[in-house]
PDB file of C-alpha atoms in Angstrom:
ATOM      1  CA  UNK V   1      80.035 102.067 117.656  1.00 53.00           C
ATOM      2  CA  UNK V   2      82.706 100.925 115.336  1.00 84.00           C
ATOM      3  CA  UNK V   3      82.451  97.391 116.377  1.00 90.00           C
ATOM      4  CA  UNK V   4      78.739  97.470 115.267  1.00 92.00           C
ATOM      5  CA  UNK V   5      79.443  99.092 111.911  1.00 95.00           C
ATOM      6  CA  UNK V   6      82.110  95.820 111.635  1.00 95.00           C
ATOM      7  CA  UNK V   7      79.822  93.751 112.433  1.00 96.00           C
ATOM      8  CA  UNK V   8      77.231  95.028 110.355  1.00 96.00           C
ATOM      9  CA  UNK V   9      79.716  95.484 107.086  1.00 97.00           C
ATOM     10  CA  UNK V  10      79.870  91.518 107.559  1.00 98.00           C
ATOM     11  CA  UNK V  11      76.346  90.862 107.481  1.00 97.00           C
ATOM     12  CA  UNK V  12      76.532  93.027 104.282  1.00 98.00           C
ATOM     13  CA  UNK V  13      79.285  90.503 102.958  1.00 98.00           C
ATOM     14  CA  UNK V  14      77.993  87.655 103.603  1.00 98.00           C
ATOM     15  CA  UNK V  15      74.222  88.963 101.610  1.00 98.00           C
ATOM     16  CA  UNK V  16      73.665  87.924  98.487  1.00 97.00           C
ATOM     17  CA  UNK V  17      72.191  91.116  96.036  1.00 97.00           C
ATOM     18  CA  UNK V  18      74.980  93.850  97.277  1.00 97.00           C
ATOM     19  CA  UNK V  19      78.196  94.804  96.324  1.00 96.00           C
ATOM     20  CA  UNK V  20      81.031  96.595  97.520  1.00 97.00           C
ATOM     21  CA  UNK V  21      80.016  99.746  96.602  1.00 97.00           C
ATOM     22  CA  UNK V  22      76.783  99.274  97.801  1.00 97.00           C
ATOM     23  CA  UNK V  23      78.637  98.279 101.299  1.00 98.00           C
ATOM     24  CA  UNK V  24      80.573 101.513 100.874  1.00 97.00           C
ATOM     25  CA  UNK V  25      77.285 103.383 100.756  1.00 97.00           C
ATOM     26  CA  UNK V  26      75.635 101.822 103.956  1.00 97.00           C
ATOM     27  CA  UNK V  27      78.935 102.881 106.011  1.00 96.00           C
ATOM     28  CA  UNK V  28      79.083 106.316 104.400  1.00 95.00           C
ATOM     29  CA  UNK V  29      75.677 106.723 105.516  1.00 95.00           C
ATOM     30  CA  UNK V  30      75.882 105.359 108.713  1.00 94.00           C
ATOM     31  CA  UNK V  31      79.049 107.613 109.641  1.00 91.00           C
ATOM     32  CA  UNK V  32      77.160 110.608 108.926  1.00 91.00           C
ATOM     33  CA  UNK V  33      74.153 109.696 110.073  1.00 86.00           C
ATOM     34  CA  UNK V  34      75.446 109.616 114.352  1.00 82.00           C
ATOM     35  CA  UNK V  35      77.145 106.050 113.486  1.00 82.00           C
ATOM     36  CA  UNK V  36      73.731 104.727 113.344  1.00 86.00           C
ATOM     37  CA  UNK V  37      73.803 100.917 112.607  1.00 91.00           C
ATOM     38  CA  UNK V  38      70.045  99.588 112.963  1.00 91.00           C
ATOM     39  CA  UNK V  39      68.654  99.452 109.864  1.00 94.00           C
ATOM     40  CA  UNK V  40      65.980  97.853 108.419  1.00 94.00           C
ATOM     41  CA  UNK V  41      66.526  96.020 104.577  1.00 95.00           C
ATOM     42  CA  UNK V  42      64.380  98.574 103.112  1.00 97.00           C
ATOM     43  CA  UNK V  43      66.221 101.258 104.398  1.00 96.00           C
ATOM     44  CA  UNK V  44      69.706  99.475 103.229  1.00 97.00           C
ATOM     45  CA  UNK V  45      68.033  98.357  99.806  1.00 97.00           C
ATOM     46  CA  UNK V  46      67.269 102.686  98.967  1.00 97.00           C
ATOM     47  CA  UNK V  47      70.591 103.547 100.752  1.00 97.00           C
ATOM     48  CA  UNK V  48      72.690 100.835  99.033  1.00 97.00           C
ATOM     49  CA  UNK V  49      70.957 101.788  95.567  1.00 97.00           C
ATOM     50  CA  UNK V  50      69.923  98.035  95.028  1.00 97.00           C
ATOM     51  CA  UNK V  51      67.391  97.820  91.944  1.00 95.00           C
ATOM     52  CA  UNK V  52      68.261  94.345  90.028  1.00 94.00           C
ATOM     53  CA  UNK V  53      68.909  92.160  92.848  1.00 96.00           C
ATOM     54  CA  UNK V  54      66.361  93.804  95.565  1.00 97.00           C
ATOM     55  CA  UNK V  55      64.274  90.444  96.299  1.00 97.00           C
ATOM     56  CA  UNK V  56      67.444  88.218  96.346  1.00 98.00           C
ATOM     57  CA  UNK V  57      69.108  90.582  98.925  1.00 98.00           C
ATOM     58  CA  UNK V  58      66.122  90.658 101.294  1.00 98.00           C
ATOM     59  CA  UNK V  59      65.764  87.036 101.115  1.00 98.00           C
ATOM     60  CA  UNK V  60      69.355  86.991 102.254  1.00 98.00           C
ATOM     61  CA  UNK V  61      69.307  89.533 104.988  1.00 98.00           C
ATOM     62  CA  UNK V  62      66.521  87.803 106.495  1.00 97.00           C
ATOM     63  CA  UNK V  63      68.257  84.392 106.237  1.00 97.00           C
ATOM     64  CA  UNK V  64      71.160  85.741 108.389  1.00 97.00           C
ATOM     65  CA  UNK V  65      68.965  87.970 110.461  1.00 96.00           C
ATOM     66  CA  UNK V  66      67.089  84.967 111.957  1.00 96.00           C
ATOM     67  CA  UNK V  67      70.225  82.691 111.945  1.00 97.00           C
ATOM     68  CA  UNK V  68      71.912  85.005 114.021  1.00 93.00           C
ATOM     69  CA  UNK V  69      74.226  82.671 116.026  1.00 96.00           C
ATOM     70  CA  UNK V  70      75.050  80.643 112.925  1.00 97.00           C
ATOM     71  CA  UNK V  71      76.493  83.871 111.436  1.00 97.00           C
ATOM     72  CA  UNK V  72      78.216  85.073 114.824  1.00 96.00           C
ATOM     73  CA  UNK V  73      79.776  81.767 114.112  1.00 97.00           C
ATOM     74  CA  UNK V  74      81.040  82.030 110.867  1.00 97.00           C
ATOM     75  CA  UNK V  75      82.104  85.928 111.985  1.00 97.00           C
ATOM     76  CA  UNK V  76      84.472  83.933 114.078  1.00 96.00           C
ATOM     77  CA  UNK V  77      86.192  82.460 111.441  1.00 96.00           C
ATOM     78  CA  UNK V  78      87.823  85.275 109.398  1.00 97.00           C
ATOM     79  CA  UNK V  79      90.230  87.737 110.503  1.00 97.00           C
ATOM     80  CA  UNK V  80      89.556  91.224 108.686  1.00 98.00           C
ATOM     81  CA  UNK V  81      89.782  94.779 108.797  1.00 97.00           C
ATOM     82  CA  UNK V  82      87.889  97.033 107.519  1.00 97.00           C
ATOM     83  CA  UNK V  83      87.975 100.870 105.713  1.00 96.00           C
ATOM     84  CA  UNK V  84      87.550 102.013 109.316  1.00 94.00           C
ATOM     85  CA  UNK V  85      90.615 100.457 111.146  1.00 95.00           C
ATOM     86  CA  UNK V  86      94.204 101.988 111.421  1.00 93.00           C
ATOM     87  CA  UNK V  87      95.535  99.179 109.884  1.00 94.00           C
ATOM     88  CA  UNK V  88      93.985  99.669 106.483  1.00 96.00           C
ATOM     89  CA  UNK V  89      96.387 101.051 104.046  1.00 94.00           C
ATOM     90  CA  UNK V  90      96.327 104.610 103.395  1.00 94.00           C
ATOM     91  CA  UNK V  91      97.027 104.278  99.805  1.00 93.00           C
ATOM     92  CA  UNK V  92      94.368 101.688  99.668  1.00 96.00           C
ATOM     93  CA  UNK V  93      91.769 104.322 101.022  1.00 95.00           C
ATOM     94  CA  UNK V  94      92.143 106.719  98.081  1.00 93.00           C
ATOM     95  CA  UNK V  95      90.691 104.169  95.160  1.00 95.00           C
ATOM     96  CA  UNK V  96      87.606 104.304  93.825  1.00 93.00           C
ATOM     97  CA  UNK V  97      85.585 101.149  95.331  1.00 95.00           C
ATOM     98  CA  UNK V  98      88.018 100.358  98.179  1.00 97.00           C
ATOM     99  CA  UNK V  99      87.206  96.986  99.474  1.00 98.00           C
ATOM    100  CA  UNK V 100      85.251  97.715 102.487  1.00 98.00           C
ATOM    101  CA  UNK V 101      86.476  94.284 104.235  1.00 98.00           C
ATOM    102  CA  UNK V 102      89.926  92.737 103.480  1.00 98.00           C
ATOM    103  CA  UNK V 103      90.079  89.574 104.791  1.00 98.00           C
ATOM    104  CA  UNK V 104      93.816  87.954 105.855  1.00 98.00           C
ATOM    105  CA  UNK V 105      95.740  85.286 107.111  1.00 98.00           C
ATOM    106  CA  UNK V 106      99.452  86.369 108.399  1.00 98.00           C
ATOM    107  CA  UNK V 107     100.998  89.213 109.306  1.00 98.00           C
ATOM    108  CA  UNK V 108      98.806  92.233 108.773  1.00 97.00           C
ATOM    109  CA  UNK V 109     101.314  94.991 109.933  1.00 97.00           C
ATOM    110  CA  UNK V 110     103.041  94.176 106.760  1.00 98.00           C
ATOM    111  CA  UNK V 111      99.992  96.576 104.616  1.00 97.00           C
ATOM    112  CA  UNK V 112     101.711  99.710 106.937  1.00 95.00           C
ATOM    113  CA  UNK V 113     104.967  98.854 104.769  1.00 96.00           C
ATOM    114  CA  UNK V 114     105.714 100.720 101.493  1.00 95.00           C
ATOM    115  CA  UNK V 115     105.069  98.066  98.658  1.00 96.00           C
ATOM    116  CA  UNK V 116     105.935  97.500  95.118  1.00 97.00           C
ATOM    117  CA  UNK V 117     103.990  95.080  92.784  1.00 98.00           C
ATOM    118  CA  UNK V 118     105.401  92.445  90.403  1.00 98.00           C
ATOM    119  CA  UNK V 119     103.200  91.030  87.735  1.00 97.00           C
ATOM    120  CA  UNK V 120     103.562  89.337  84.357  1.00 95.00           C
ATOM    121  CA  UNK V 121     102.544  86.206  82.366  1.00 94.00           C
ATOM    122  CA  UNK V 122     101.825  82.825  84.040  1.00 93.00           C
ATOM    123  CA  UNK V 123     103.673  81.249  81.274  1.00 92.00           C
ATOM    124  CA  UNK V 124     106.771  82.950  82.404  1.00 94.00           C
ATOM    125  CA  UNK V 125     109.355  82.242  80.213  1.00 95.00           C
ATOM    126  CA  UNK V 126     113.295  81.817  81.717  1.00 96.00           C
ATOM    127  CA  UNK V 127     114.017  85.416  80.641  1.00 96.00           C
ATOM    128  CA  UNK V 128     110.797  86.806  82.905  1.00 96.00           C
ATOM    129  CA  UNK V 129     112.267  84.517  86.060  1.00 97.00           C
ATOM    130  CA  UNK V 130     115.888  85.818  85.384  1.00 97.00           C
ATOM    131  CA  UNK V 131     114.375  89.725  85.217  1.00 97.00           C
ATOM    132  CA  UNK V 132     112.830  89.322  88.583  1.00 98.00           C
ATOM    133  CA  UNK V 133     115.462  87.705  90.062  1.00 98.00           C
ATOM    134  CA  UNK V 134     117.458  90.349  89.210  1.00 97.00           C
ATOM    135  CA  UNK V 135     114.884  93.362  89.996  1.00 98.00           C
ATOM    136  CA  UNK V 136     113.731  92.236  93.471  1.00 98.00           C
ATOM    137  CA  UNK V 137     116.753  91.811  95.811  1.00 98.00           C
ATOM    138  CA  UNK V 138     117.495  95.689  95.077  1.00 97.00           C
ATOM    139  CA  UNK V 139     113.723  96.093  96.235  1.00 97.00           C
ATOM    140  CA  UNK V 140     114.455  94.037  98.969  1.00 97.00           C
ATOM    141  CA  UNK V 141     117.531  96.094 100.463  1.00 97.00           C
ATOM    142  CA  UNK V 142     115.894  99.030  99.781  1.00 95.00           C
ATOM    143  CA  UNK V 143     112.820  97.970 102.623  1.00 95.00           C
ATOM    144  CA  UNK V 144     110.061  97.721  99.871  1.00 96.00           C
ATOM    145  CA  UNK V 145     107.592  94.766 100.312  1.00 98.00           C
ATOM    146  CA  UNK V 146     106.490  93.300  97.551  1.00 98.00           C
ATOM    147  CA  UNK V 147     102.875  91.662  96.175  1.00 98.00           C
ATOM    148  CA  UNK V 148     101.509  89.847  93.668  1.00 98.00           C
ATOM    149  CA  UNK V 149      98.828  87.866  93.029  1.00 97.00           C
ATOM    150  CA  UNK V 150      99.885  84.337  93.980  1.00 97.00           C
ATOM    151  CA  UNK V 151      99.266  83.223  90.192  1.00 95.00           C
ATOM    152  CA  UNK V 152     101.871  80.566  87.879  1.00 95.00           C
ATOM    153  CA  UNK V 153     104.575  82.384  86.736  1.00 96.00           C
ATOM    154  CA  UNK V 154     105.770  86.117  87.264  1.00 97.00           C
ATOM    155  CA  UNK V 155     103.543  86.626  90.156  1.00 97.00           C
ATOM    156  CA  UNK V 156     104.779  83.432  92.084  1.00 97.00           C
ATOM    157  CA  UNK V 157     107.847  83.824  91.471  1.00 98.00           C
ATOM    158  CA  UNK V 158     108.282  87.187  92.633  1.00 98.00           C
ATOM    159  CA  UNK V 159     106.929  86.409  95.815  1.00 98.00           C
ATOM    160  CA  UNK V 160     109.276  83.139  96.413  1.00 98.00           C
ATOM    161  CA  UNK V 161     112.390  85.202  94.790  1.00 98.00           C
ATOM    162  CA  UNK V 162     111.352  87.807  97.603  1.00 98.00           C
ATOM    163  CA  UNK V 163     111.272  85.427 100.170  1.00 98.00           C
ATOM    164  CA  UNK V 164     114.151  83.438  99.586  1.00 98.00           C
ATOM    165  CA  UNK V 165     115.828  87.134 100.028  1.00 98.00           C
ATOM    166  CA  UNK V 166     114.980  87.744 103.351  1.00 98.00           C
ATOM    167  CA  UNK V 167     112.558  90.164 102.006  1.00 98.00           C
ATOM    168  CA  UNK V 168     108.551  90.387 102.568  1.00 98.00           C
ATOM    169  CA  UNK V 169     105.637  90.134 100.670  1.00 98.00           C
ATOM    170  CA  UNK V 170     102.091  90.358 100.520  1.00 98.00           C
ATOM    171  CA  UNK V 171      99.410  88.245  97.978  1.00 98.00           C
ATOM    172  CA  UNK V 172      96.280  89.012  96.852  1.00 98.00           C
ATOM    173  CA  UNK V 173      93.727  86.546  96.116  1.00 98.00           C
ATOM    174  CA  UNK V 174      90.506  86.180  94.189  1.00 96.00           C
ATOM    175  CA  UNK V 175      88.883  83.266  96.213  1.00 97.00           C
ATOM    176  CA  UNK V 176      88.019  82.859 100.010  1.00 97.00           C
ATOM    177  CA  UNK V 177      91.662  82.258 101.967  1.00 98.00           C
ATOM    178  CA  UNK V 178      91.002  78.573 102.552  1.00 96.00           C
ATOM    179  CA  UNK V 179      90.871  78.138  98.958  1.00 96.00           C
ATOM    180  CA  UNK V 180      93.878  77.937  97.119  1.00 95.00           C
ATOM    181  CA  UNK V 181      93.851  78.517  93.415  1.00 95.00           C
ATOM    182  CA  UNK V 182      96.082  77.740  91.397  1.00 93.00           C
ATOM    183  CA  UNK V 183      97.162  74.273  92.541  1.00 93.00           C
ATOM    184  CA  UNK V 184     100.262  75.171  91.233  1.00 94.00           C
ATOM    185  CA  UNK V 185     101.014  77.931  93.917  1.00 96.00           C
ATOM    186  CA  UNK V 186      99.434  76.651  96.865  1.00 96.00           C
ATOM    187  CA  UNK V 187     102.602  75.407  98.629  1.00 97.00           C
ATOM    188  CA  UNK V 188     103.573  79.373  98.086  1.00 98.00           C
ATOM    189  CA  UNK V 189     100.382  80.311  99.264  1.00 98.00           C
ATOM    190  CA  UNK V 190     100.108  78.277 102.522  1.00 97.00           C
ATOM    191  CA  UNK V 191     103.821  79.799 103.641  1.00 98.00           C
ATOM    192  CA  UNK V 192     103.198  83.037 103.099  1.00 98.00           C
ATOM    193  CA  UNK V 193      99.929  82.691 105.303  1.00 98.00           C
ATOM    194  CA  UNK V 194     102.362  81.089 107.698  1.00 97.00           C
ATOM    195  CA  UNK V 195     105.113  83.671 107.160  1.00 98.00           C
ATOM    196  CA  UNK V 196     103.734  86.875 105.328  1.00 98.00           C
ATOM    197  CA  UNK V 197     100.547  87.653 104.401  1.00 98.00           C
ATOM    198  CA  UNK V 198      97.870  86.896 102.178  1.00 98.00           C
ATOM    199  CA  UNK V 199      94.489  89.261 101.737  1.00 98.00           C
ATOM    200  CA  UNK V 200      91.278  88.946 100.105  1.00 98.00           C
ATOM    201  CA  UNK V 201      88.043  90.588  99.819  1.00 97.00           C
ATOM    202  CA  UNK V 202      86.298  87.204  99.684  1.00 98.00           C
ATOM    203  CA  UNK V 203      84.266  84.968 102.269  1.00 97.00           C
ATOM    204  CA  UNK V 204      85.942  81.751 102.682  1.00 97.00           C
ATOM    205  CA  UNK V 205      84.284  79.213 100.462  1.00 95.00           C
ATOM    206  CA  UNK V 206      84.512  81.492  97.793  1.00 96.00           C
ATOM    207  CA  UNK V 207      85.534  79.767  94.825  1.00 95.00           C
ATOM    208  CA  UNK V 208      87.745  81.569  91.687  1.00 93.00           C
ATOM    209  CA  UNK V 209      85.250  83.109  89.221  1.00 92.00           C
ATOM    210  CA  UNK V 210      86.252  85.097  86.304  1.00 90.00           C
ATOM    211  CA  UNK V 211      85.226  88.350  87.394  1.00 90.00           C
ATOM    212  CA  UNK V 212      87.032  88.236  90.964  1.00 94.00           C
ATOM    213  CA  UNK V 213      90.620  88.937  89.016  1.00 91.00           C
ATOM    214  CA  UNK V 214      89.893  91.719  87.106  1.00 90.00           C
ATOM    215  CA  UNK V 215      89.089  93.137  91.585  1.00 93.00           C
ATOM    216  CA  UNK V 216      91.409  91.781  92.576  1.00 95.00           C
ATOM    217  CA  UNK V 217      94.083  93.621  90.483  1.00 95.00           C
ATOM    218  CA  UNK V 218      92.984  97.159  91.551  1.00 96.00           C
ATOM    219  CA  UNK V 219      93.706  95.696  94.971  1.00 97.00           C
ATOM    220  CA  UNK V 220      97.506  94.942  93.721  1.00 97.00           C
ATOM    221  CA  UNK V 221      97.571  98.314  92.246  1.00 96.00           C
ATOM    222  CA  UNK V 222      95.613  99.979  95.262  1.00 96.00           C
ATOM    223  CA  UNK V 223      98.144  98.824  98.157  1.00 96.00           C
ATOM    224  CA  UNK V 224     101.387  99.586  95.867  1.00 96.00           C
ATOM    225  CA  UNK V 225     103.589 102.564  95.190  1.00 95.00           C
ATOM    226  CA  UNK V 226     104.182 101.477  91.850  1.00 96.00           C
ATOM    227  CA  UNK V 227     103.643  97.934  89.060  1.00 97.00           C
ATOM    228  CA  UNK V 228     106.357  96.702  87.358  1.00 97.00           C
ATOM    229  CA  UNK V 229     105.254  94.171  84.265  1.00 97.00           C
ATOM    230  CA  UNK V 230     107.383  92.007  82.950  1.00 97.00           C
ATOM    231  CA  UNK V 231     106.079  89.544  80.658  1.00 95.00           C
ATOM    232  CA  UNK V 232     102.469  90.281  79.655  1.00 93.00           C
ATOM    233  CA  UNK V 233     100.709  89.699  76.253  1.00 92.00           C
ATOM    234  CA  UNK V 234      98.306  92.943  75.648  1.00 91.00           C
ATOM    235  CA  UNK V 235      95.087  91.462  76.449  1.00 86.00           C
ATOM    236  CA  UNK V 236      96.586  89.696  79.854  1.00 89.00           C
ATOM    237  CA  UNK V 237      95.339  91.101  83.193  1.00 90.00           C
ATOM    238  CA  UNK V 238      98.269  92.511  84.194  1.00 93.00           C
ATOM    239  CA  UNK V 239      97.925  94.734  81.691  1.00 92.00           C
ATOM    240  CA  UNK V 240      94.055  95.697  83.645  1.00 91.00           C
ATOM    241  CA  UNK V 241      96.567  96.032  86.911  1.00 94.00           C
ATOM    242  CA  UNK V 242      98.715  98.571  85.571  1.00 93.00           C
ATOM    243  CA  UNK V 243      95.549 100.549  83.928  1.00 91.00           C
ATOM    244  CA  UNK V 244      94.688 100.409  87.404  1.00 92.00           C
ATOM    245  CA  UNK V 245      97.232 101.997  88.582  1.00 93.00           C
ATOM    246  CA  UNK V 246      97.728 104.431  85.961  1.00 91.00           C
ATOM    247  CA  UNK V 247      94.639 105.377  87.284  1.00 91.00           C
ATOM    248  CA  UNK V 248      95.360 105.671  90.883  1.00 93.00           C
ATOM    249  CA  UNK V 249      98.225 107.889  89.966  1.00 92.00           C
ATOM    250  CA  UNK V 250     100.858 105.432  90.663  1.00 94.00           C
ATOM    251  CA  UNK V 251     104.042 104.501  88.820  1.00 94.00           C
ATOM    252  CA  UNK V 252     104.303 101.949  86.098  1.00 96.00           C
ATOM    253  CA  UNK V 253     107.009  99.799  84.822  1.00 97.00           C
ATOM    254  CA  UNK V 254     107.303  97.698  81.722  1.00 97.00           C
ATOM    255  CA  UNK V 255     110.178  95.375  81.550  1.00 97.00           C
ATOM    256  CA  UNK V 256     111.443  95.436  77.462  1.00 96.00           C
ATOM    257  CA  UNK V 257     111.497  91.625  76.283  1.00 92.00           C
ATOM    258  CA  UNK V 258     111.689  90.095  72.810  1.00 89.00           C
ATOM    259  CA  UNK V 259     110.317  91.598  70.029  1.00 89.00           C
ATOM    260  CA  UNK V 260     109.301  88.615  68.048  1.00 88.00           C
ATOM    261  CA  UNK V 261     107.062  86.971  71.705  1.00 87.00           C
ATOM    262  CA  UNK V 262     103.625  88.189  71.849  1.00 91.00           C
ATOM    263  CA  UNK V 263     104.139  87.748  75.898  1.00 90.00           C
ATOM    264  CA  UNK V 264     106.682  90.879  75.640  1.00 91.00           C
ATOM    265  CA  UNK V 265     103.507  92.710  73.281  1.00 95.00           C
ATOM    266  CA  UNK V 266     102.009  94.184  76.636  1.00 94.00           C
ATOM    267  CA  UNK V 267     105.159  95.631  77.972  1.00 95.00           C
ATOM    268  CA  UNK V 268     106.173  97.201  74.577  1.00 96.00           C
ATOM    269  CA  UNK V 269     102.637  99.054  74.387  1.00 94.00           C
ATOM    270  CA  UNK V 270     102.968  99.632  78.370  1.00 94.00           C
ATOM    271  CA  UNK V 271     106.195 101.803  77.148  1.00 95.00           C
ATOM    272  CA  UNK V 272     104.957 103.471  73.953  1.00 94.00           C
ATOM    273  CA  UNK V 273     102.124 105.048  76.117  1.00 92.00           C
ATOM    274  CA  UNK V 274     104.581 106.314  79.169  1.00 92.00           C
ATOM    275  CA  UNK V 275     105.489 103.445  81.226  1.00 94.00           C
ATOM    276  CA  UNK V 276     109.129 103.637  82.065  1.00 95.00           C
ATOM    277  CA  UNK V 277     111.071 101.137  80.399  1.00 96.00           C
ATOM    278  CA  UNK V 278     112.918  99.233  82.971  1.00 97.00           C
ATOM    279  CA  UNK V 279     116.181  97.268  82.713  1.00 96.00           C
ATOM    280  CA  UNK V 280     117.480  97.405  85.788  1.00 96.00           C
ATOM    281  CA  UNK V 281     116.642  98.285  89.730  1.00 95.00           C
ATOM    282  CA  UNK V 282     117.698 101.489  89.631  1.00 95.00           C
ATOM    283  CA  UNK V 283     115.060 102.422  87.217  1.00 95.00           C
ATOM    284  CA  UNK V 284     112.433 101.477  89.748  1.00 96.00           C
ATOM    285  CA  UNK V 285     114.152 103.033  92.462  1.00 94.00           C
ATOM    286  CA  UNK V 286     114.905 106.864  91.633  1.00 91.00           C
ATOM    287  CA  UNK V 287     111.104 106.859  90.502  1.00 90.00           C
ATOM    288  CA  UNK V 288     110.102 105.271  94.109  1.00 88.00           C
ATOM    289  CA  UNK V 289     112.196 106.320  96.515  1.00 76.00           C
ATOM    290  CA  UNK V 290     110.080 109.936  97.079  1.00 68.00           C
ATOM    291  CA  UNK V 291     107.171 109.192  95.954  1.00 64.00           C
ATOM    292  CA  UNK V 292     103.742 110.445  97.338  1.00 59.00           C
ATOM    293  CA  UNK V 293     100.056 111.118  96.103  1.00 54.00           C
TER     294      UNK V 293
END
């Protein structure tokens, strides 16, 4: 029965008018409910709680309903697991609105690995690049995997500075995986499809919108043991990441920068309200090394 709930959570994904919570719902209720999988749009419209968008979605479902080998088609295309499978990260699991699909290109085994995150500004200045430089090879030798969000700066860096130490990594995305956004990163991108991994929650031909960042950072925070920060101005979205995973009960780090660059503002602030201030490895490491939730 599982391959009809995956197959139905794609149909779901593909509809306009219904979220991923919404998604979440319709699986919920269909696990408890004898793994039942045939239902009709009303039936997912009250079980989904849709109210705004109910005529959109059920002009949708019945689009892909009665194109039914066009969307076995397009199926075909994406790799993904889903909340159900065994290769869905456990620590992913426990956040509120887990993304019921994650969509990849690479190596998927890597999301069993324990992971660290690495964010900061995109205008990374040569301090950030020297901190991570410094900070990742010990995460490296120490068997953590590390991800980022494939973005200019910190988060591109980290994920080359990981590679080019023998080390892997995973990025998360806020478009479909054939799209690669920024420009700037996509030779980083394309590799680590090649070589690593990269995830989304998005269909491909999903282009970046402004909204699918602030998801795609609880992701980051979701898969990851703890965030280190280094570089981040207060109102950046690494700063939403580490709320994120202040929330999920994970560890934060804030990397101390200058006091007279607004891009060090976030970090500072991260470390007035808890974070650990880190200046080097070791920091990260005696906070890591045991940890559980």
């Amino acid at each position: 029965m599982e391959e009809k709930q995956r197959d139905l959570l794609f149909k779901l994904a593909v509809c306009n008018g219904i979220g991923n919570l919404g998604m979440l719902k319709v699986l919920d209720f269909s696990i408890r409910y004898n793994d039942s999988t045939d239902f009709s749009k009303e039936e997912i419209i009250h079980i989904a709680e849709i109210t705004t968008y109910q005529k959109i979605f059920s002009d949708s479902w019945d689009y892909w309903t009665n194109a039914d080998e066009k969307l076995i088609h397009y199926q075909k295309q994406h790799n993904f697991i889903t909340v159900m499978d065994s290769t869905y990260p456990d620590y992913l699991k426990q956040i509120y609105n887990c993304p019921a699909l994650l969509f990849y290109k690479g190596n998927i085994d890597l999301l069993k690995n324990k992971c660290l995150s690495f964010i900061g500004a995109r205008a990374a200045s040569v301090y950030g690049i020297k901190v991570v430089r410094q900070l990742i090879p010990e995460m490296i030798k120490n068997d953590f995997t590390i991800v980022s969000g494939l973005a200019k700066g910190i988060d591109s860096v980290s994920h080359q500075v990981a590679m080019q130490n023998g080390g892997q990594t995973i990025g998360v995305v806020g478009t479909g995986l054939d799209i690669c956004y920024p420009k700037e990163t996509a030779h980083v991108q394309r590799t680590m499809m090649e070589e690593q991994l990269v995830v989304s929650e998005y269909l491909n031909g999903t282009g970046p919108r402004k909204f699918h960042f602030p998801m795609r950072n609880r992701i980051i925070a979701g898969i990851s043991l703890g965030t280190c920060v280094v570089e981040a101005k207060i109102n950046s979205g690494s700063l939403i990441t580490a709320q994120a995973a202040l929330e999920y009960g994970r560890e934060i780090f804030a990397v101390p920068g200058n006091l007279f660059e607004t891009r060090s503002d976030g970090c500072h602030k991260l470390i007035q309200d808890g974070a650990k201030c880190t200046i080097s490895s070791q920091d990260i490491l005696e906070e890591v090394q045991f940890f559980s939730i």
